[in-house]
């Protein structure tokens, strides 16, 4: 009898939790003992599996977790994850009761509407984290309104446990706007202290800032992309190598079909690529429905037998085609991200090819690609 695993196509993402554990320990070692490490596991752990990642990082130096939405926190609680969880965006008023029910959830707060909703749902002195917009201009209270909202939080019977902000251009450390945000946040903290609002937890640093500016570590840092071994930008490539931070994901498949096209024959939709000679090609059962961007074909490669094989024709929904040597056979392993022999295809390499960032490459891996640990 065929099992479900036997029926599944030979395409999967292989996640090395031991590497994530080592990456977490490396970041932990960069911090003073008094500074806590918050592991960002939103977007299903950047495509690596939030539950599995959360359980591993909490045994490797992280003491907090951060997610984007209430449902992400609920999924972690359902699987027995008990660590405090920060929700990075203010939950909607109708979600506040669920926030309370889940327990040990810290909502970001940046509006009076949010304060009113949470104070109504929660017990007195329930902790919240005030999010300050120092220049990202996505969400958060403006710096000149931070003291007023902090006072409103206290008057509403809630505890201002934390204050935080987020960098807009930390992936470019030389950008002067980083220093502006640091100074602006420091001023907000000073203003809050003068008015008697002294949060227990102050957090500002993301992966890039954790590496670049120790003065932004405060009492906690929030590390996301770095835990998964992908640098925020090419600027950090050498630093990652020096520290020993490594990618934790391999995206693998197999050759499912082989054929030969003659000179002048087109391949794929629109015949965007045509053979200029007799060419051996392989079909690989993974496509843009799985997170392989359609434009990956233009300069993109896969690894087969340790060799870089160029993608030919546009990536389709369920498959792609690569030019291969005559020695390739059906069933040969294909690597789309990761190492094979002495050859590598990194997330950053693919992101650069596509004109995007590693975050998007990782979080685009589709749900129908099984994760193996």
mmCIF file of C-alpha atoms in Angstrom:
data_model
loop_
_atom_site.group_PDB
_atom_site.id
_atom_site.type_symbol
_atom_site.label_atom_id
_atom_site.label_comp_id
_atom_site.label_asym_id
_atom_site.label_seq_id
_atom_site.Cartn_x
_atom_site.Cartn_y
_atom_site.Cartn_z
ATOM 1 C CA UNK A 1 0.000 0.000 0.000
ATOM 2 C CA UNK A 2 1.316 3.414 -0.954
ATOM 3 C CA UNK A 3 1.791 5.864 1.916
ATOM 4 C CA UNK A 4 1.057 9.587 1.641
ATOM 5 C CA UNK A 5 4.789 10.303 1.721
ATOM 6 C CA UNK A 6 5.349 7.917 -1.180
ATOM 7 C CA UNK A 7 2.674 9.722 -3.178
ATOM 8 C CA UNK A 8 4.182 13.174 -2.632
ATOM 9 C CA UNK A 9 6.328 14.685 -5.349
ATOM 10 C CA UNK A 10 10.043 14.755 -4.613
ATOM 11 C CA UNK A 11 10.199 18.438 -3.667
ATOM 12 C CA UNK A 12 10.854 19.649 -0.132
ATOM 13 C CA UNK A 13 12.552 22.218 2.081
ATOM 14 C CA UNK A 14 15.103 20.753 4.457
ATOM 15 C CA UNK A 15 15.480 22.769 7.658
ATOM 16 C CA UNK A 16 18.507 22.248 9.899
ATOM 17 C CA UNK A 17 17.340 23.173 13.399
ATOM 18 C CA UNK A 18 20.814 22.602 14.785
ATOM 19 C CA UNK A 19 22.092 25.429 12.583
ATOM 20 C CA UNK A 20 19.293 27.690 13.839
ATOM 21 C CA UNK A 21 20.303 26.745 17.373
ATOM 22 C CA UNK A 22 23.940 27.657 16.696
ATOM 23 C CA UNK A 23 22.944 30.938 15.023
ATOM 24 C CA UNK A 24 20.842 31.804 18.066
ATOM 25 C CA UNK A 25 23.750 31.088 20.390
ATOM 26 C CA UNK A 26 26.028 33.300 18.298
ATOM 27 C CA UNK A 27 23.657 36.250 18.664
ATOM 28 C CA UNK A 28 23.215 35.494 22.371
ATOM 29 C CA UNK A 29 26.996 35.709 22.806
ATOM 30 C CA UNK A 30 27.032 39.192 21.262
ATOM 31 C CA UNK A 31 24.844 40.532 24.067
ATOM 32 C CA UNK A 32 25.527 41.521 27.649
ATOM 33 C CA UNK A 33 24.046 39.152 30.208
ATOM 34 C CA UNK A 34 21.401 41.738 31.112
ATOM 35 C CA UNK A 35 20.094 41.957 27.531
ATOM 36 C CA UNK A 36 17.364 39.538 26.478
ATOM 37 C CA UNK A 37 17.079 37.989 23.029
ATOM 38 C CA UNK A 38 13.696 38.081 21.315
ATOM 39 C CA UNK A 39 13.469 35.691 18.359
ATOM 40 C CA UNK A 40 11.218 36.906 15.559
ATOM 41 C CA UNK A 41 9.254 33.930 14.218
ATOM 42 C CA UNK A 42 6.546 35.690 12.214
ATOM 43 C CA UNK A 43 5.600 34.519 8.715
ATOM 44 C CA UNK A 44 5.919 30.894 9.829
ATOM 45 C CA UNK A 45 9.420 31.450 11.108
ATOM 46 C CA UNK A 46 10.471 33.177 7.873
ATOM 47 C CA UNK A 47 9.337 30.076 6.019
ATOM 48 C CA UNK A 48 11.248 27.660 8.276
ATOM 49 C CA UNK A 49 8.328 26.593 10.484
ATOM 50 C CA UNK A 50 7.400 28.835 13.418
ATOM 51 C CA UNK A 51 6.645 26.121 15.966
ATOM 52 C CA UNK A 52 9.789 24.100 15.320
ATOM 53 C CA UNK A 53 11.962 27.213 15.252
ATOM 54 C CA UNK A 54 10.380 28.675 18.390
ATOM 55 C CA UNK A 55 10.958 25.529 20.414
ATOM 56 C CA UNK A 56 14.573 25.358 19.277
ATOM 57 C CA UNK A 57 15.561 29.007 19.825
ATOM 58 C CA UNK A 58 14.058 28.975 23.322
ATOM 59 C CA UNK A 59 16.579 26.286 24.267
ATOM 60 C CA UNK A 60 19.448 28.189 22.637
ATOM 61 C CA UNK A 61 19.399 31.596 24.305
ATOM 62 C CA UNK A 62 16.174 33.333 23.282
ATOM 63 C CA UNK A 63 13.720 34.208 26.069
ATOM 64 C CA UNK A 64 11.052 36.031 24.058
ATOM 65 C CA UNK A 65 9.313 35.487 20.733
ATOM 66 C CA UNK A 66 7.807 38.025 18.350
ATOM 67 C CA UNK A 67 5.093 37.609 15.726
ATOM 68 C CA UNK A 68 3.087 39.933 13.513
ATOM 69 C CA UNK A 69 -0.466 38.804 14.228
ATOM 70 C CA UNK A 70 -2.627 37.302 16.950
ATOM 71 C CA UNK A 71 -3.256 34.123 14.954
ATOM 72 C CA UNK A 72 0.494 33.486 14.823
ATOM 73 C CA UNK A 73 0.683 33.720 18.602
ATOM 74 C CA UNK A 74 -2.327 31.408 18.920
ATOM 75 C CA UNK A 75 -0.650 28.795 16.718
ATOM 76 C CA UNK A 76 2.393 28.783 19.000
ATOM 77 C CA UNK A 77 0.313 28.483 22.145
ATOM 78 C CA UNK A 78 -1.656 25.609 20.601
ATOM 79 C CA UNK A 79 1.609 23.686 20.219
ATOM 80 C CA UNK A 80 2.632 24.245 23.813
ATOM 81 C CA UNK A 81 5.008 27.197 23.426
ATOM 82 C CA UNK A 82 4.799 29.085 26.733
ATOM 83 C CA UNK A 83 7.376 31.879 26.375
ATOM 84 C CA UNK A 84 6.224 35.515 26.357
ATOM 85 C CA UNK A 85 5.210 36.586 22.861
ATOM 86 C CA UNK A 86 5.285 40.135 21.526
ATOM 87 C CA UNK A 87 2.756 41.009 18.830
ATOM 88 C CA UNK A 88 4.536 43.623 16.736
ATOM 89 C CA UNK A 89 1.401 45.354 15.444
ATOM 90 C CA UNK A 90 -1.523 46.535 17.546
ATOM 91 C CA UNK A 91 -4.274 43.891 17.541
ATOM 92 C CA UNK A 92 -7.732 44.916 16.418
ATOM 93 C CA UNK A 93 -10.195 45.708 19.232
ATOM 94 C CA UNK A 94 -12.148 42.498 18.591
ATOM 95 C CA UNK A 95 -8.942 40.463 19.019
ATOM 96 C CA UNK A 96 -8.026 41.746 22.472
ATOM 97 C CA UNK A 97 -10.011 39.120 24.383
ATOM 98 C CA UNK A 98 -8.120 36.404 22.512
ATOM 99 C CA UNK A 99 -4.834 38.120 23.370
ATOM 100 C CA UNK A 100 -5.776 37.915 27.043
ATOM 101 C CA UNK A 101 -7.013 34.320 26.789
ATOM 102 C CA UNK A 102 -3.743 33.114 25.240
ATOM 103 C CA UNK A 103 -1.743 34.329 28.222
ATOM 104 C CA UNK A 104 1.678 36.014 28.407
ATOM 105 C CA UNK A 105 1.040 37.882 25.156
ATOM 106 C CA UNK A 106 2.336 41.445 24.941
ATOM 107 C CA UNK A 107 0.444 43.532 22.395
ATOM 108 C CA UNK A 108 2.047 46.486 20.687
ATOM 109 C CA UNK A 109 -0.004 49.574 21.471
ATOM 110 C CA UNK A 110 0.094 52.869 19.608
ATOM 111 C CA UNK A 111 -3.456 54.264 19.640
ATOM 112 C CA UNK A 112 -5.979 55.204 22.313
ATOM 113 C CA UNK A 113 -8.422 52.851 20.610
ATOM 114 C CA UNK A 114 -5.992 50.024 21.276
ATOM 115 C CA UNK A 115 -5.553 51.089 24.889
ATOM 116 C CA UNK A 116 -9.314 51.214 25.447
ATOM 117 C CA UNK A 117 -9.881 47.806 23.870
ATOM 118 C CA UNK A 118 -7.113 46.071 25.793
ATOM 119 C CA UNK A 119 -7.937 47.669 29.141
ATOM 120 C CA UNK A 120 -11.537 46.517 28.714
ATOM 121 C CA UNK A 121 -10.473 42.921 27.974
ATOM 122 C CA UNK A 122 -7.553 42.559 30.381
ATOM 123 C CA UNK A 123 -7.081 42.617 34.121
ATOM 124 C CA UNK A 124 -5.614 45.671 35.795
ATOM 125 C CA UNK A 125 -1.863 46.146 35.371
ATOM 126 C CA UNK A 126 -1.740 43.964 32.240
ATOM 127 C CA UNK A 127 1.549 44.649 30.391
ATOM 128 C CA UNK A 128 1.753 46.332 26.988
ATOM 129 C CA UNK A 129 4.570 47.580 24.762
ATOM 130 C CA UNK A 130 4.340 51.092 23.351
ATOM 131 C CA UNK A 131 5.510 51.249 19.747
ATOM 132 C CA UNK A 132 7.075 54.538 18.673
ATOM 133 C CA UNK A 133 7.376 55.547 15.022
ATOM 134 C CA UNK A 134 10.828 57.113 14.705
ATOM 135 C CA UNK A 135 10.827 57.175 10.917
ATOM 136 C CA UNK A 136 9.588 53.902 9.434
ATOM 137 C CA UNK A 137 6.163 55.538 9.059
ATOM 138 C CA UNK A 138 4.329 52.234 9.018
ATOM 139 C CA UNK A 139 2.771 51.969 12.466
ATOM 140 C CA UNK A 140 3.489 53.517 15.844
ATOM 141 C CA UNK A 141 2.823 56.640 17.841
ATOM 142 C CA UNK A 142 4.703 59.766 16.778
ATOM 143 C CA UNK A 143 7.558 60.690 19.135
ATOM 144 C CA UNK A 144 5.914 63.947 20.209
ATOM 145 C CA UNK A 145 2.787 62.016 21.231
ATOM 146 C CA UNK A 146 4.549 59.156 23.029
ATOM 147 C CA UNK A 147 4.421 60.670 26.533
ATOM 148 C CA UNK A 148 0.724 61.465 26.227
ATOM 149 C CA UNK A 149 -0.099 57.918 25.138
ATOM 150 C CA UNK A 150 2.108 56.461 27.875
ATOM 151 C CA UNK A 151 0.163 58.506 30.409
ATOM 152 C CA UNK A 152 -3.114 57.315 28.923
ATOM 153 C CA UNK A 153 -1.905 53.711 29.210
ATOM 154 C CA UNK A 154 -1.171 54.185 32.917
ATOM 155 C CA UNK A 155 -4.437 56.034 33.557
ATOM 156 C CA UNK A 156 -6.288 53.133 31.922
ATOM 157 C CA UNK A 157 -4.902 50.681 34.463
ATOM 158 C CA UNK A 158 -2.375 49.024 32.168
ATOM 159 C CA UNK A 159 1.340 48.513 32.755
ATOM 160 C CA UNK A 160 3.807 50.143 30.363
ATOM 161 C CA UNK A 161 6.165 47.161 30.410
ATOM 162 C CA UNK A 162 7.969 47.961 27.168
ATOM 163 C CA UNK A 163 8.780 50.677 24.652
ATOM 164 C CA UNK A 164 10.162 49.952 21.212
ATOM 165 C CA UNK A 165 10.740 51.211 17.700
ATOM 166 C CA UNK A 166 11.935 49.831 14.372
ATOM 167 C CA UNK A 167 14.724 50.871 12.008
ATOM 168 C CA UNK A 168 13.886 51.828 8.441
ATOM 169 C CA UNK A 169 17.314 51.567 6.770
ATOM 170 C CA UNK A 170 19.460 49.478 9.125
ATOM 171 C CA UNK A 171 20.447 47.205 6.232
ATOM 172 C CA UNK A 172 22.446 50.234 5.006
ATOM 173 C CA UNK A 173 24.495 51.083 8.104
ATOM 174 C CA UNK A 174 26.133 54.107 6.470
ATOM 175 C CA UNK A 175 22.785 55.848 5.960
ATOM 176 C CA UNK A 176 22.628 58.854 8.285
ATOM 177 C CA UNK A 177 18.947 58.228 8.955
ATOM 178 C CA UNK A 178 19.927 55.379 11.272
ATOM 179 C CA UNK A 179 21.650 57.801 13.619
ATOM 180 C CA UNK A 180 18.631 60.099 13.461
ATOM 181 C CA UNK A 181 16.362 57.264 14.581
ATOM 182 C CA UNK A 182 18.716 56.292 17.397
ATOM 183 C CA UNK A 183 18.821 59.858 18.701
ATOM 184 C CA UNK A 184 15.080 60.335 18.345
ATOM 185 C CA UNK A 185 14.336 57.153 20.278
ATOM 186 C CA UNK A 186 16.818 58.128 22.996
ATOM 187 C CA UNK A 187 14.980 61.438 23.326
ATOM 188 C CA UNK A 188 11.635 59.660 23.643
ATOM 189 C CA UNK A 189 13.057 57.485 26.423
ATOM 190 C CA UNK A 190 14.370 60.576 28.194
ATOM 191 C CA UNK A 191 10.999 62.317 27.885
ATOM 192 C CA UNK A 192 9.181 59.269 29.228
ATOM 193 C CA UNK A 193 11.539 59.007 32.200
ATOM 194 C CA UNK A 194 11.070 62.679 33.056
ATOM 195 C CA UNK A 195 7.323 62.071 33.254
ATOM 196 C CA UNK A 196 7.734 59.018 35.448
ATOM 197 C CA UNK A 197 7.263 56.380 32.766
ATOM 198 C CA UNK A 198 10.167 53.946 33.104
ATOM 199 C CA UNK A 199 9.578 50.762 31.082
ATOM 200 C CA UNK A 200 11.206 47.534 32.223
ATOM 201 C CA UNK A 201 11.972 46.472 28.662
ATOM 202 C CA UNK A 202 13.344 48.743 25.930
ATOM 203 C CA UNK A 203 14.014 47.278 22.507
ATOM 204 C CA UNK A 204 15.164 48.872 19.275
ATOM 205 C CA UNK A 205 17.710 46.641 17.539
ATOM 206 C CA UNK A 206 16.879 44.267 14.712
ATOM 207 C CA UNK A 207 19.439 41.862 13.218
ATOM 208 C CA UNK A 208 21.434 44.619 11.522
ATOM 209 C CA UNK A 209 21.437 46.953 14.517
ATOM 210 C CA UNK A 210 22.349 44.110 16.873
ATOM 211 C CA UNK A 211 25.497 43.610 14.813
ATOM 212 C CA UNK A 212 26.312 47.270 14.171
ATOM 213 C CA UNK A 213 25.277 49.401 17.139
ATOM 214 C CA UNK A 214 25.652 47.919 20.646
ATOM 215 C CA UNK A 215 24.187 51.120 22.087
ATOM 216 C CA UNK A 216 20.819 50.085 20.619
ATOM 217 C CA UNK A 217 20.711 46.782 22.507
ATOM 218 C CA UNK A 218 19.057 48.404 25.556
ATOM 219 C CA UNK A 219 17.370 45.601 27.547
ATOM 220 C CA UNK A 220 16.311 43.410 24.612
ATOM 221 C CA UNK A 221 17.047 42.919 20.913
ATOM 222 C CA UNK A 222 14.733 41.483 18.271
ATOM 223 C CA UNK A 223 16.571 39.205 15.854
ATOM 224 C CA UNK A 224 14.779 37.717 12.867
ATOM 225 C CA UNK A 225 16.539 37.082 9.553
ATOM 226 C CA UNK A 226 19.909 36.523 11.226
ATOM 227 C CA UNK A 227 18.668 33.502 13.176
ATOM 228 C CA UNK A 228 17.993 31.801 9.855
ATOM 229 C CA UNK A 229 21.498 32.546 8.595
ATOM 230 C CA UNK A 230 20.547 35.039 5.907
ATOM 231 C CA UNK A 231 22.092 38.490 6.045
ATOM 232 C CA UNK A 232 19.884 41.644 5.978
ATOM 233 C CA UNK A 233 21.896 42.873 2.990
ATOM 234 C CA UNK A 234 25.146 42.127 1.155
ATOM 235 C CA UNK A 235 26.879 44.597 3.463
ATOM 236 C CA UNK A 236 26.755 41.962 6.208
ATOM 237 C CA UNK A 237 28.058 39.008 4.175
ATOM 238 C CA UNK A 238 31.594 39.065 5.556
ATOM 239 C CA UNK A 239 30.376 39.671 9.092
ATOM 240 C CA UNK A 240 28.144 36.614 8.873
ATOM 241 C CA UNK A 241 31.074 34.501 7.666
ATOM 242 C CA UNK A 242 33.336 35.775 10.445
ATOM 243 C CA UNK A 243 30.744 35.017 13.116
ATOM 244 C CA UNK A 244 29.936 31.611 11.664
ATOM 245 C CA UNK A 245 26.284 32.345 10.922
ATOM 246 C CA UNK A 246 24.986 29.839 8.362
ATOM 247 C CA UNK A 247 21.815 29.381 6.284
ATOM 248 C CA UNK A 248 19.475 26.771 7.722
ATOM 249 C CA UNK A 249 17.406 25.842 4.667
ATOM 250 C CA UNK A 250 17.978 23.673 1.607
ATOM 251 C CA UNK A 251 15.341 23.614 -1.111
ATOM 252 C CA UNK A 252 15.535 20.295 -2.928
ATOM 253 C CA UNK A 253 13.771 18.475 -5.736
ATOM 254 C CA UNK A 254 14.533 15.817 -8.338
ATOM 255 C CA UNK A 255 14.686 15.545 -12.106
ATOM 256 C CA UNK A 256 11.306 14.183 -13.213
ATOM 257 C CA UNK A 257 11.721 14.161 -17.005
ATOM 258 C CA UNK A 258 14.446 14.503 -19.636
ATOM 259 C CA UNK A 259 14.363 15.374 -23.297
ATOM 260 C CA UNK A 260 16.403 16.975 -26.052
ATOM 261 C CA UNK A 261 15.442 20.054 -28.048
ATOM 262 C CA UNK A 262 16.905 20.957 -31.405
ATOM 263 C CA UNK A 263 18.406 24.265 -32.443
ATOM 264 C CA UNK A 264 15.649 26.834 -32.940
ATOM 265 C CA UNK A 265 13.073 25.093 -30.742
ATOM 266 C CA UNK A 266 11.491 27.133 -27.963
ATOM 267 C CA UNK A 267 10.999 26.077 -24.357
ATOM 268 C CA UNK A 268 8.127 26.958 -22.022
ATOM 269 C CA UNK A 269 5.309 29.485 -22.202
ATOM 270 C CA UNK A 270 5.883 32.189 -24.775
ATOM 271 C CA UNK A 271 9.062 30.470 -25.958
ATOM 272 C CA UNK A 272 11.012 33.098 -24.032
ATOM 273 C CA UNK A 273 14.098 30.939 -24.526
ATOM 274 C CA UNK A 274 15.064 29.155 -27.728
ATOM 275 C CA UNK A 275 17.871 26.667 -28.135
ATOM 276 C CA UNK A 276 20.779 27.813 -30.310
ATOM 277 C CA UNK A 277 22.053 24.230 -30.534
ATOM 278 C CA UNK A 278 20.962 20.723 -29.701
ATOM 279 C CA UNK A 279 20.312 20.933 -25.956
ATOM 280 C CA UNK A 280 19.489 18.475 -23.191
ATOM 281 C CA UNK A 281 16.855 19.755 -20.773
ATOM 282 C CA UNK A 282 15.376 18.477 -17.516
ATOM 283 C CA UNK A 283 11.958 19.133 -16.015
ATOM 284 C CA UNK A 284 11.888 19.718 -12.251
ATOM 285 C CA UNK A 285 8.561 19.551 -10.340
ATOM 286 C CA UNK A 286 8.606 22.891 -8.550
ATOM 287 C CA UNK A 287 7.190 26.189 -9.774
ATOM 288 C CA UNK A 288 5.925 29.613 -8.870
ATOM 289 C CA UNK A 289 3.037 28.143 -6.846
ATOM 290 C CA UNK A 290 5.779 26.856 -4.544
ATOM 291 C CA UNK A 291 7.577 30.180 -4.245
ATOM 292 C CA UNK A 292 9.946 29.928 -7.212
ATOM 293 C CA UNK A 293 9.463 33.341 -8.743
ATOM 294 C CA UNK A 294 8.436 33.313 -12.397
ATOM 295 C CA UNK A 295 11.303 35.649 -13.235
ATOM 296 C CA UNK A 296 13.864 33.298 -11.685
ATOM 297 C CA UNK A 297 14.506 31.892 -15.152
ATOM 298 C CA UNK A 298 16.289 35.019 -16.375
ATOM 299 C CA UNK A 299 19.806 34.277 -15.151
ATOM 300 C CA UNK A 300 18.681 31.730 -12.578
ATOM 301 C CA UNK A 301 20.320 28.376 -11.975
ATOM 302 C CA UNK A 302 19.833 25.120 -10.112
ATOM 303 C CA UNK A 303 22.438 22.632 -8.926
ATOM 304 C CA UNK A 304 22.508 19.113 -10.339
ATOM 305 C CA UNK A 305 25.458 16.839 -9.697
ATOM 306 C CA UNK A 306 27.333 19.773 -8.199
ATOM 307 C CA UNK A 307 27.091 21.745 -11.457
ATOM 308 C CA UNK A 308 25.295 25.042 -12.031
ATOM 309 C CA UNK A 309 22.542 24.384 -14.576
ATOM 310 C CA UNK A 310 20.805 27.407 -16.125
ATOM 311 C CA UNK A 311 17.012 27.599 -16.038
ATOM 312 C CA UNK A 312 15.559 27.667 -19.549
ATOM 313 C CA UNK A 313 12.190 29.233 -20.262
ATOM 314 C CA UNK A 314 9.953 30.945 -17.729
ATOM 315 C CA UNK A 315 9.138 29.174 -14.490
ATOM 316 C CA UNK A 316 5.615 27.742 -14.660
ATOM 317 C CA UNK A 317 3.116 27.141 -11.868
ATOM 318 C CA UNK A 318 4.239 23.623 -11.057
ATOM 319 C CA UNK A 319 7.580 23.104 -12.756
ATOM 320 C CA UNK A 320 10.685 24.593 -14.287
ATOM 321 C CA UNK A 321 13.138 23.462 -16.935
ATOM 322 C CA UNK A 322 16.927 23.514 -16.780
ATOM 323 C CA UNK A 323 19.672 22.860 -19.302
ATOM 324 C CA UNK A 324 21.671 19.807 -18.247
ATOM 325 C CA UNK A 325 24.471 17.539 -19.385
ATOM 326 C CA UNK A 326 23.926 14.150 -20.982
ATOM 327 C CA UNK A 327 24.995 12.442 -17.759
ATOM 328 C CA UNK A 328 21.932 13.631 -15.819
ATOM 329 C CA UNK A 329 19.253 10.989 -15.247
ATOM 330 C CA UNK A 330 15.679 10.999 -13.949
ATOM 331 C CA UNK A 331 15.746 11.005 -10.151
ATOM 332 C CA UNK A 332 18.927 13.044 -9.807
ATOM 333 C CA UNK A 333 18.819 15.475 -6.893
ATOM 334 C CA UNK A 334 18.239 19.148 -7.698
ATOM 335 C CA UNK A 335 19.150 21.930 -5.257
ATOM 336 C CA UNK A 336 17.504 25.331 -5.662
ATOM 337 C CA UNK A 337 18.738 26.815 -2.378
ATOM 338 C CA UNK A 338 21.708 25.533 -0.433
ATOM 339 C CA UNK A 339 24.819 23.515 -1.135
ATOM 340 C CA UNK A 340 25.534 20.518 -3.317
ATOM 341 C CA UNK A 341 29.100 19.303 -3.290
ATOM 342 C CA UNK A 342 31.314 22.371 -3.474
ATOM 343 C CA UNK A 343 28.647 24.490 -5.181
ATOM 344 C CA UNK A 344 26.259 26.901 -3.485
ATOM 345 C CA UNK A 345 23.087 28.820 -4.262
ATOM 346 C CA UNK A 346 22.424 31.207 -1.383
ATOM 347 C CA UNK A 347 19.230 33.036 -0.534
ATOM 348 C CA UNK A 348 21.086 36.314 -0.992
ATOM 349 C CA UNK A 349 22.310 35.271 -4.454
ATOM 350 C CA UNK A 350 18.761 34.493 -5.556
ATOM 351 C CA UNK A 351 17.428 37.701 -4.017
ATOM 352 C CA UNK A 352 20.022 39.766 -5.869
ATOM 353 C CA UNK A 353 19.133 38.046 -9.141
ATOM 354 C CA UNK A 354 15.453 38.810 -8.626
ATOM 355 C CA UNK A 355 15.992 42.378 -7.480
ATOM 356 C CA UNK A 356 14.471 41.659 -4.079
ATOM 357 C CA UNK A 357 15.581 40.760 -0.541
ATOM 358 C CA UNK A 358 16.291 37.482 1.197
ATOM 359 C CA UNK A 359 13.244 37.939 3.421
ATOM 360 C CA UNK A 360 10.934 37.683 0.407
ATOM 361 C CA UNK A 361 12.684 34.625 -1.012
ATOM 362 C CA UNK A 362 12.387 32.743 2.288
ATOM 363 C CA UNK A 363 8.829 33.699 3.137
ATOM 364 C CA UNK A 364 7.594 32.948 -0.381
ATOM 365 C CA UNK A 365 8.223 29.212 -0.044
ATOM 366 C CA UNK A 366 4.755 27.770 -0.506
ATOM 367 C CA UNK A 367 2.706 25.732 1.938
ATOM 368 C CA UNK A 368 2.637 22.750 -0.416
ATOM 369 C CA UNK A 369 6.416 22.424 -0.102
ATOM 370 C CA UNK A 370 6.820 20.110 2.910
ATOM 371 C CA UNK A 371 9.382 21.040 5.547
ATOM 372 C CA UNK A 372 11.669 18.267 6.733
ATOM 373 C CA UNK A 373 13.696 18.650 9.916
#
